[in-house]
């Protein structure tokens, strides 16, 4: 820089210093103006903010509620009631949405900042233990508003409780079940031995036909491991959260079973998301499909433009070896402790979770209701989703301790590495065991908390 | 009267700023931004890297753990795998991009309409959003439904499981990165080639030098400064790969394409293990700093 100045000085002679002085003064002025400008903008904002507060104070609370939901049908259905809610209460509602992969991060960042950016949040139940310190207990609101919670399916309502306190209301319970071809298989298999025998019989890669269609991209494959583990009566830890992967033989059997299953699946499945595996089934290229049936399969299976298996499919539980426990996806609609308008937030939550709205959301978007009255309807029992209602009763969401997100990744890495041949079954089990022990030691469950899944699996 | 004039001149001279002061005055705004946006957060990260800290637990008190986070990372199997994958990805992809980019730059540095048209077409992969490019390639590389295998089968070649096999998945990710970034190398190297005086090459050709000799003895030495700079920028960028891998393989199958930036992101933003994530970031920054120093040294050597 000095060289540039000297060059300038040579060119321009004595005027250069004058010039530099002017530029320096202008720069300083700009800096000061910039700072003052920032200051004044803050000052300017203050009266507006105060006005907003006054307005808020005049009506008691802020005039707008902010919600955070998972993208797709869940957020779309939540948006469906915003107009009606505004007509009833005069309150604006804005529903933000993010894809599942970013939902955990977005929720926890909002909670950690303690800013109360969102009033109502769609929380995956396994994140309940982690989010607990930031949640508003709902029992006083349920009592105050005389909400009929008896109609919610008891097991999933309990999954949204912690130490007997209701922190959320359950939404979209989806047990992990399989879909099978009714024209190829008369009755769904009851054991994994039978399941694999049928899959083997129909597998013919030269014709592009496989026994099983699996969503094999990391996290999804791990879910299939869990399905087998619980069916075989095993768990990753005992009720006091001591890791038992190496000592509980069911873990090894579940992993071996998954390796065997992969022999009758398209080897491309290791890079498949749900869409690809569902599409393979809809195109008639598989006998069984292990993807969540409600995430695109039941919606399209009877559409001749998208499906070659119209009228030739049904949903059934996975084989039950030792227990009938099913891995289940479940969300809980919660209120942030930092919400500035908790009463209105609960009012909206109550509308969203009403029996009438849940039925509307199922018909319009395919979001599965969490109320017993819906699943007890004869027309639903006899429909293609009838078995799902039965599956919900035995459904178990994944673990709810603060280390849940990490546990998911560890399991996904162990299962994925084993399925892709990077680890043997022994190595995968050892990796899973040692990594989970390290994670739990590093981020232990809250004192006294029990592994309720282990209790449920072992009790059956 | 004369005395009064002299005093005025002295007063005027004393107000003038020295070059050094003016230089610092110019630098102050940038320095303030750097201190606020880089130095303070970096200092905070260094302190954090010696602590155990969980951002998602309001009751969690930060604990001083010394070098525990640094020791932990060298015992973490996933960290070691992600370092290995990232190093392989960065060096292989950048080497191929450099060679291809140089060849293409030599071919397309002319001023004919064909070169100009091809240069414009080459910009397309570069301007595509990485997420869009990754998603498109993921679909195209699918073993059963992808167009690549469809074309293979038309040529009676077997279908390849591009993204579902451990080694091929990494190769596929490297291939897509090469497709995206080679044009960037080409464009920058073309500008370097155009700056080389044409008469030097013409003189060499007149004296009977072959085209290869012209390239190795005239073009390459004069291009070396641009090459070093481009290589440094790209290598550092390659170590930060995230979006393409995230979309195409999600780090899988298993841990075959797990990369260091994704690993650090998961520790920080998924598990909220701030201390460990900070330690990982510090090591990453230090490694990138060392790499930059090597290139700076190389450039200084060329200047000499």
PDB file of C-alpha atoms in Angstrom, chain A residues 1-2 5-6 9 14 17-21 23-25 27-28 31 101-102 104-106 108-109 112 114 127 129-130 133-134 210 217-218 266-273 275-276 279 338 402-410 412-413 415-418 420-423 431 435 438-439 441-446, chain B residues 12-13 15-29 32 52 54-60 69 72 75-78 81 85 138-139 141-145 159-167 245-258 262 265-273 276:
ATOM      1  CA  UNK A   1       0.000   0.000   0.000  1.00  0.00           C
ATOM      2  CA  UNK A   2       2.873   2.291   0.894  1.00  0.00           C
ATOM      3  CA  UNK A   5       1.077   5.925  -2.242  1.00  0.00           C
ATOM      4  CA  UNK A   6       4.662   6.697  -3.164  1.00  0.00           C
ATOM      5  CA  UNK A   9       3.086  10.979  -4.902  1.00  0.00           C
ATOM      6  CA  UNK A  14       2.786  17.921  -3.810  1.00  0.00           C
ATOM      7  CA  UNK A  17      -0.753  14.699   0.651  1.00  0.00           C
ATOM      8  CA  UNK A  18      -3.671  17.056   0.384  1.00  0.00           C
ATOM      9  CA  UNK A  19      -5.582  14.398  -1.462  1.00  0.00           C
ATOM     10  CA  UNK A  20      -4.745  11.774   1.140  1.00  0.00           C
ATOM     11  CA  UNK A  21      -5.914  14.061   3.907  1.00  0.00           C
ATOM     12  CA  UNK A  23      -9.680  10.854   1.558  1.00  0.00           C
ATOM     13  CA  UNK A  24      -8.779  10.038   5.158  1.00  0.00           C
ATOM     14  CA  UNK A  25     -11.298  12.596   6.435  1.00  0.00           C
ATOM     15  CA  UNK A  27     -13.295   7.734   5.262  1.00  0.00           C
ATOM     16  CA  UNK A  28     -13.535   8.730   8.890  1.00  0.00           C
ATOM     17  CA  UNK A  31     -17.327   5.428   9.370  1.00  0.00           C
ATOM     18  CA  UNK A 101     -33.311 -33.547   7.660  1.00  0.00           C
ATOM     19  CA  UNK A 102     -33.174 -29.957   8.930  1.00  0.00           C
ATOM     20  CA  UNK A 104     -34.113 -31.197  14.452  1.00  0.00           C
ATOM     21  CA  UNK A 105     -31.442 -28.546  13.915  1.00  0.00           C
ATOM     22  CA  UNK A 106     -34.006 -25.779  13.356  1.00  0.00           C
ATOM     23  CA  UNK A 108     -33.014 -27.001  18.747  1.00  0.00           C
ATOM     24  CA  UNK A 109     -31.480 -23.743  17.542  1.00  0.00           C
ATOM     25  CA  UNK A 112     -31.314 -22.866  22.545  1.00  0.00           C
ATOM     26  CA  UNK A 114     -34.550 -18.933  24.027  1.00  0.00           C
ATOM     27  CA  UNK A 127     -36.298 -35.700  20.417  1.00  0.00           C
ATOM     28  CA  UNK A 129     -35.891 -35.899  26.051  1.00  0.00           C
ATOM     29  CA  UNK A 130     -33.563 -33.403  24.408  1.00  0.00           C
ATOM     30  CA  UNK A 133     -36.270 -28.215  29.208  1.00  0.00           C
ATOM     31  CA  UNK A 134     -37.797 -25.950  26.559  1.00  0.00           C
ATOM     32  CA  UNK A 210     -36.703 -58.931  -6.650  1.00  0.00           C
ATOM     33  CA  UNK A 217     -29.929 -45.092   2.158  1.00  0.00           C
ATOM     34  CA  UNK A 218     -28.278 -45.051   5.588  1.00  0.00           C
ATOM     35  CA  UNK A 266     -31.862 -54.846  -5.873  1.00  0.00           C
ATOM     36  CA  UNK A 267     -28.229 -54.038  -5.026  1.00  0.00           C
ATOM     37  CA  UNK A 268     -28.949 -50.444  -6.069  1.00  0.00           C
ATOM     38  CA  UNK A 269     -31.135 -50.143  -2.970  1.00  0.00           C
ATOM     39  CA  UNK A 270     -28.110 -48.935  -0.959  1.00  0.00           C
ATOM     40  CA  UNK A 271     -28.601 -45.547  -2.588  1.00  0.00           C
ATOM     41  CA  UNK A 272     -32.410 -45.592  -2.515  1.00  0.00           C
ATOM     42  CA  UNK A 273     -34.570 -43.158  -0.628  1.00  0.00           C
ATOM     43  CA  UNK A 275     -39.383 -42.797  -3.322  1.00  0.00           C
ATOM     44  CA  UNK A 276     -37.151 -45.176  -5.271  1.00  0.00           C
ATOM     45  CA  UNK A 279     -41.519 -46.850  -7.108  1.00  0.00           C
ATOM     46  CA  UNK A 338     -40.704 -19.163  25.423  1.00  0.00           C
ATOM     47  CA  UNK A 402     -31.037 -36.510  24.611  1.00  0.00           C
ATOM     48  CA  UNK A 403     -28.527 -38.675  22.733  1.00  0.00           C
ATOM     49  CA  UNK A 404     -31.247 -39.994  20.360  1.00  0.00           C
ATOM     50  CA  UNK A 405     -30.084 -38.080  17.268  1.00  0.00           C
ATOM     51  CA  UNK A 406     -26.534 -39.402  17.717  1.00  0.00           C
ATOM     52  CA  UNK A 407     -27.809 -42.904  18.430  1.00  0.00           C
ATOM     53  CA  UNK A 408     -29.651 -42.798  15.085  1.00  0.00           C
ATOM     54  CA  UNK A 409     -26.467 -41.859  13.218  1.00  0.00           C
ATOM     55  CA  UNK A 410     -24.374 -44.516  14.959  1.00  0.00           C
ATOM     56  CA  UNK A 412     -27.140 -45.932  10.516  1.00  0.00           C
ATOM     57  CA  UNK A 413     -23.351 -46.116  10.134  1.00  0.00           C
ATOM     58  CA  UNK A 415     -26.011 -51.008   9.543  1.00  0.00           C
ATOM     59  CA  UNK A 416     -24.954 -49.185   6.345  1.00  0.00           C
ATOM     60  CA  UNK A 417     -21.335 -50.311   6.678  1.00  0.00           C
ATOM     61  CA  UNK A 418     -22.402 -53.906   7.229  1.00  0.00           C
ATOM     62  CA  UNK A 420     -22.281 -52.404   1.918  1.00  0.00           C
ATOM     63  CA  UNK A 421     -19.610 -54.897   2.947  1.00  0.00           C
ATOM     64  CA  UNK A 422     -17.325 -52.402   4.692  1.00  0.00           C
ATOM     65  CA  UNK A 423     -17.797 -54.261   7.980  1.00  0.00           C
ATOM     66  CA  UNK A 431     -18.726 -50.708  16.365  1.00  0.00           C
ATOM     67  CA  UNK A 435     -19.848 -46.065  19.811  1.00  0.00           C
ATOM     68  CA  UNK A 438     -19.169 -43.640  24.217  1.00  0.00           C
ATOM     69  CA  UNK A 439     -22.130 -41.471  23.150  1.00  0.00           C
ATOM     70  CA  UNK A 441     -21.193 -41.699  28.518  1.00  0.00           C
ATOM     71  CA  UNK A 442     -20.619 -38.363  26.833  1.00  0.00           C
ATOM     72  CA  UNK A 443     -24.275 -37.303  26.936  1.00  0.00           C
ATOM     73  CA  UNK A 444     -26.000 -39.399  29.628  1.00  0.00           C
ATOM     74  CA  UNK A 445     -29.793 -39.733  29.917  1.00  0.00           C
ATOM     75  CA  UNK A 446     -31.466 -37.585  32.609  1.00  0.00           C
TER      76      UNK A 446
ATOM     77  CA  UNK B  12      -0.088  23.221   7.822  1.00  0.00           C
ATOM     78  CA  UNK B  13       2.796  20.722   7.645  1.00  0.00           C
ATOM     79  CA  UNK B  15      -1.480  18.622  10.184  1.00  0.00           C
ATOM     80  CA  UNK B  16      -0.374  16.446   7.271  1.00  0.00           C
ATOM     81  CA  UNK B  17      -0.492  12.741   8.024  1.00  0.00           C
ATOM     82  CA  UNK B  18       2.424  10.459   7.450  1.00  0.00           C
ATOM     83  CA  UNK B  19       2.101   7.630   4.917  1.00  0.00           C
ATOM     84  CA  UNK B  20       2.118   5.120   7.720  1.00  0.00           C
ATOM     85  CA  UNK B  21      -0.782   6.786   9.545  1.00  0.00           C
ATOM     86  CA  UNK B  22      -2.789   7.089   6.340  1.00  0.00           C
ATOM     87  CA  UNK B  23      -2.177   3.434   5.576  1.00  0.00           C
ATOM     88  CA  UNK B  24      -3.505   2.459   9.006  1.00  0.00           C
ATOM     89  CA  UNK B  25      -6.489   4.793   8.605  1.00  0.00           C
ATOM     90  CA  UNK B  26      -7.414   2.999   5.420  1.00  0.00           C
ATOM     91  CA  UNK B  27      -7.027  -0.353   7.094  1.00  0.00           C
ATOM     92  CA  UNK B  28      -9.111   0.417  10.193  1.00  0.00           C
ATOM     93  CA  UNK B  29     -12.587  -0.393   8.754  1.00  0.00           C
ATOM     94  CA  UNK B  32     -12.611  -3.817  12.653  1.00  0.00           C
ATOM     95  CA  UNK B  52     -17.046 -29.828  27.219  1.00  0.00           C
ATOM     96  CA  UNK B  54     -23.560 -28.937  24.982  1.00  0.00           C
ATOM     97  CA  UNK B  55     -25.584 -26.217  23.357  1.00  0.00           C
ATOM     98  CA  UNK B  56     -28.885 -28.093  23.541  1.00  0.00           C
ATOM     99  CA  UNK B  57     -28.867 -28.471  27.328  1.00  0.00           C
ATOM    100  CA  UNK B  58     -29.727 -25.232  29.143  1.00  0.00           C
ATOM    101  CA  UNK B  59     -28.612 -26.742  32.464  1.00  0.00           C
ATOM    102  CA  UNK B  60     -25.250 -27.842  31.079  1.00  0.00           C
ATOM    103  CA  UNK B  69     -11.532 -33.155  22.656  1.00  0.00           C
ATOM    104  CA  UNK B  72     -10.977 -37.963  21.352  1.00  0.00           C
ATOM    105  CA  UNK B  75      -9.620 -42.183  18.736  1.00  0.00           C
ATOM    106  CA  UNK B  76     -12.843 -41.579  16.808  1.00  0.00           C
ATOM    107  CA  UNK B  77     -13.064 -44.137  13.959  1.00  0.00           C
ATOM    108  CA  UNK B  78     -15.544 -42.025  11.993  1.00  0.00           C
ATOM    109  CA  UNK B  81     -12.547 -42.436   7.980  1.00  0.00           C
ATOM    110  CA  UNK B  85     -12.195 -39.879   2.372  1.00  0.00           C
ATOM    111  CA  UNK B 138     -28.117 -39.122  -8.283  1.00  0.00           C
ATOM    112  CA  UNK B 139     -31.102 -39.914 -10.491  1.00  0.00           C
ATOM    113  CA  UNK B 141     -26.561 -42.714 -11.828  1.00  0.00           C
ATOM    114  CA  UNK B 142     -29.229 -44.960 -10.308  1.00  0.00           C
ATOM    115  CA  UNK B 143     -28.450 -48.551 -11.189  1.00  0.00           C
ATOM    116  CA  UNK B 144     -31.964 -49.565 -12.175  1.00  0.00           C
ATOM    117  CA  UNK B 145     -33.629 -46.400 -13.436  1.00  0.00           C
ATOM    118  CA  UNK B 159     -25.366 -52.030 -15.500  1.00  0.00           C
ATOM    119  CA  UNK B 160     -23.116 -50.593 -12.803  1.00  0.00           C
ATOM    120  CA  UNK B 161     -24.133 -49.901  -9.223  1.00  0.00           C
ATOM    121  CA  UNK B 162     -22.583 -46.422  -9.153  1.00  0.00           C
ATOM    122  CA  UNK B 163     -23.842 -45.177  -5.805  1.00  0.00           C
ATOM    123  CA  UNK B 164     -24.465 -48.445  -3.988  1.00  0.00           C
ATOM    124  CA  UNK B 165     -20.906 -49.790  -3.883  1.00  0.00           C
ATOM    125  CA  UNK B 166     -18.308 -48.600  -1.413  1.00  0.00           C
ATOM    126  CA  UNK B 167     -15.532 -47.605  -3.857  1.00  0.00           C
ATOM    127  CA  UNK B 245     -22.035 -35.500  -1.136  1.00  0.00           C
ATOM    128  CA  UNK B 246     -24.962 -34.713   1.149  1.00  0.00           C
ATOM    129  CA  UNK B 247     -27.405 -34.890  -1.764  1.00  0.00           C
ATOM    130  CA  UNK B 248     -25.873 -37.750  -3.727  1.00  0.00           C
ATOM    131  CA  UNK B 249     -24.993 -40.314  -1.070  1.00  0.00           C
ATOM    132  CA  UNK B 250     -25.615 -38.781   2.360  1.00  0.00           C
ATOM    133  CA  UNK B 251     -22.144 -40.063   3.299  1.00  0.00           C
ATOM    134  CA  UNK B 252     -23.049 -43.660   2.394  1.00  0.00           C
ATOM    135  CA  UNK B 253     -23.160 -46.449   1.622  1.00  0.00           C
ATOM    136  CA  UNK B 254     -22.038 -47.028   5.178  1.00  0.00           C
ATOM    137  CA  UNK B 255     -19.279 -44.497   5.669  1.00  0.00           C
ATOM    138  CA  UNK B 256     -17.828 -44.750   2.137  1.00  0.00           C
ATOM    139  CA  UNK B 257     -18.339 -41.077   1.273  1.00  0.00           C
ATOM    140  CA  UNK B 258     -18.389 -39.565   4.758  1.00  0.00           C
ATOM    141  CA  UNK B 262     -20.234 -33.206   7.138  1.00  0.00           C
ATOM    142  CA  UNK B 265     -21.491 -30.273  10.924  1.00  0.00           C
ATOM    143  CA  UNK B 266     -23.076 -33.334  12.532  1.00  0.00           C
ATOM    144  CA  UNK B 267     -21.128 -32.895  15.776  1.00  0.00           C
ATOM    145  CA  UNK B 268     -22.028 -29.218  15.984  1.00  0.00           C
ATOM    146  CA  UNK B 269     -25.485 -28.864  14.500  1.00  0.00           C
ATOM    147  CA  UNK B 270     -27.008 -32.306  15.011  1.00  0.00           C
ATOM    148  CA  UNK B 271     -25.559 -33.401  18.346  1.00  0.00           C
ATOM    149  CA  UNK B 272     -24.798 -29.839  19.550  1.00  0.00           C
ATOM    150  CA  UNK B 273     -21.482 -31.042  20.984  1.00  0.00           C
ATOM    151  CA  UNK B 276     -15.806 -31.313  20.132  1.00  0.00           C
TER     152      UNK B 276
END
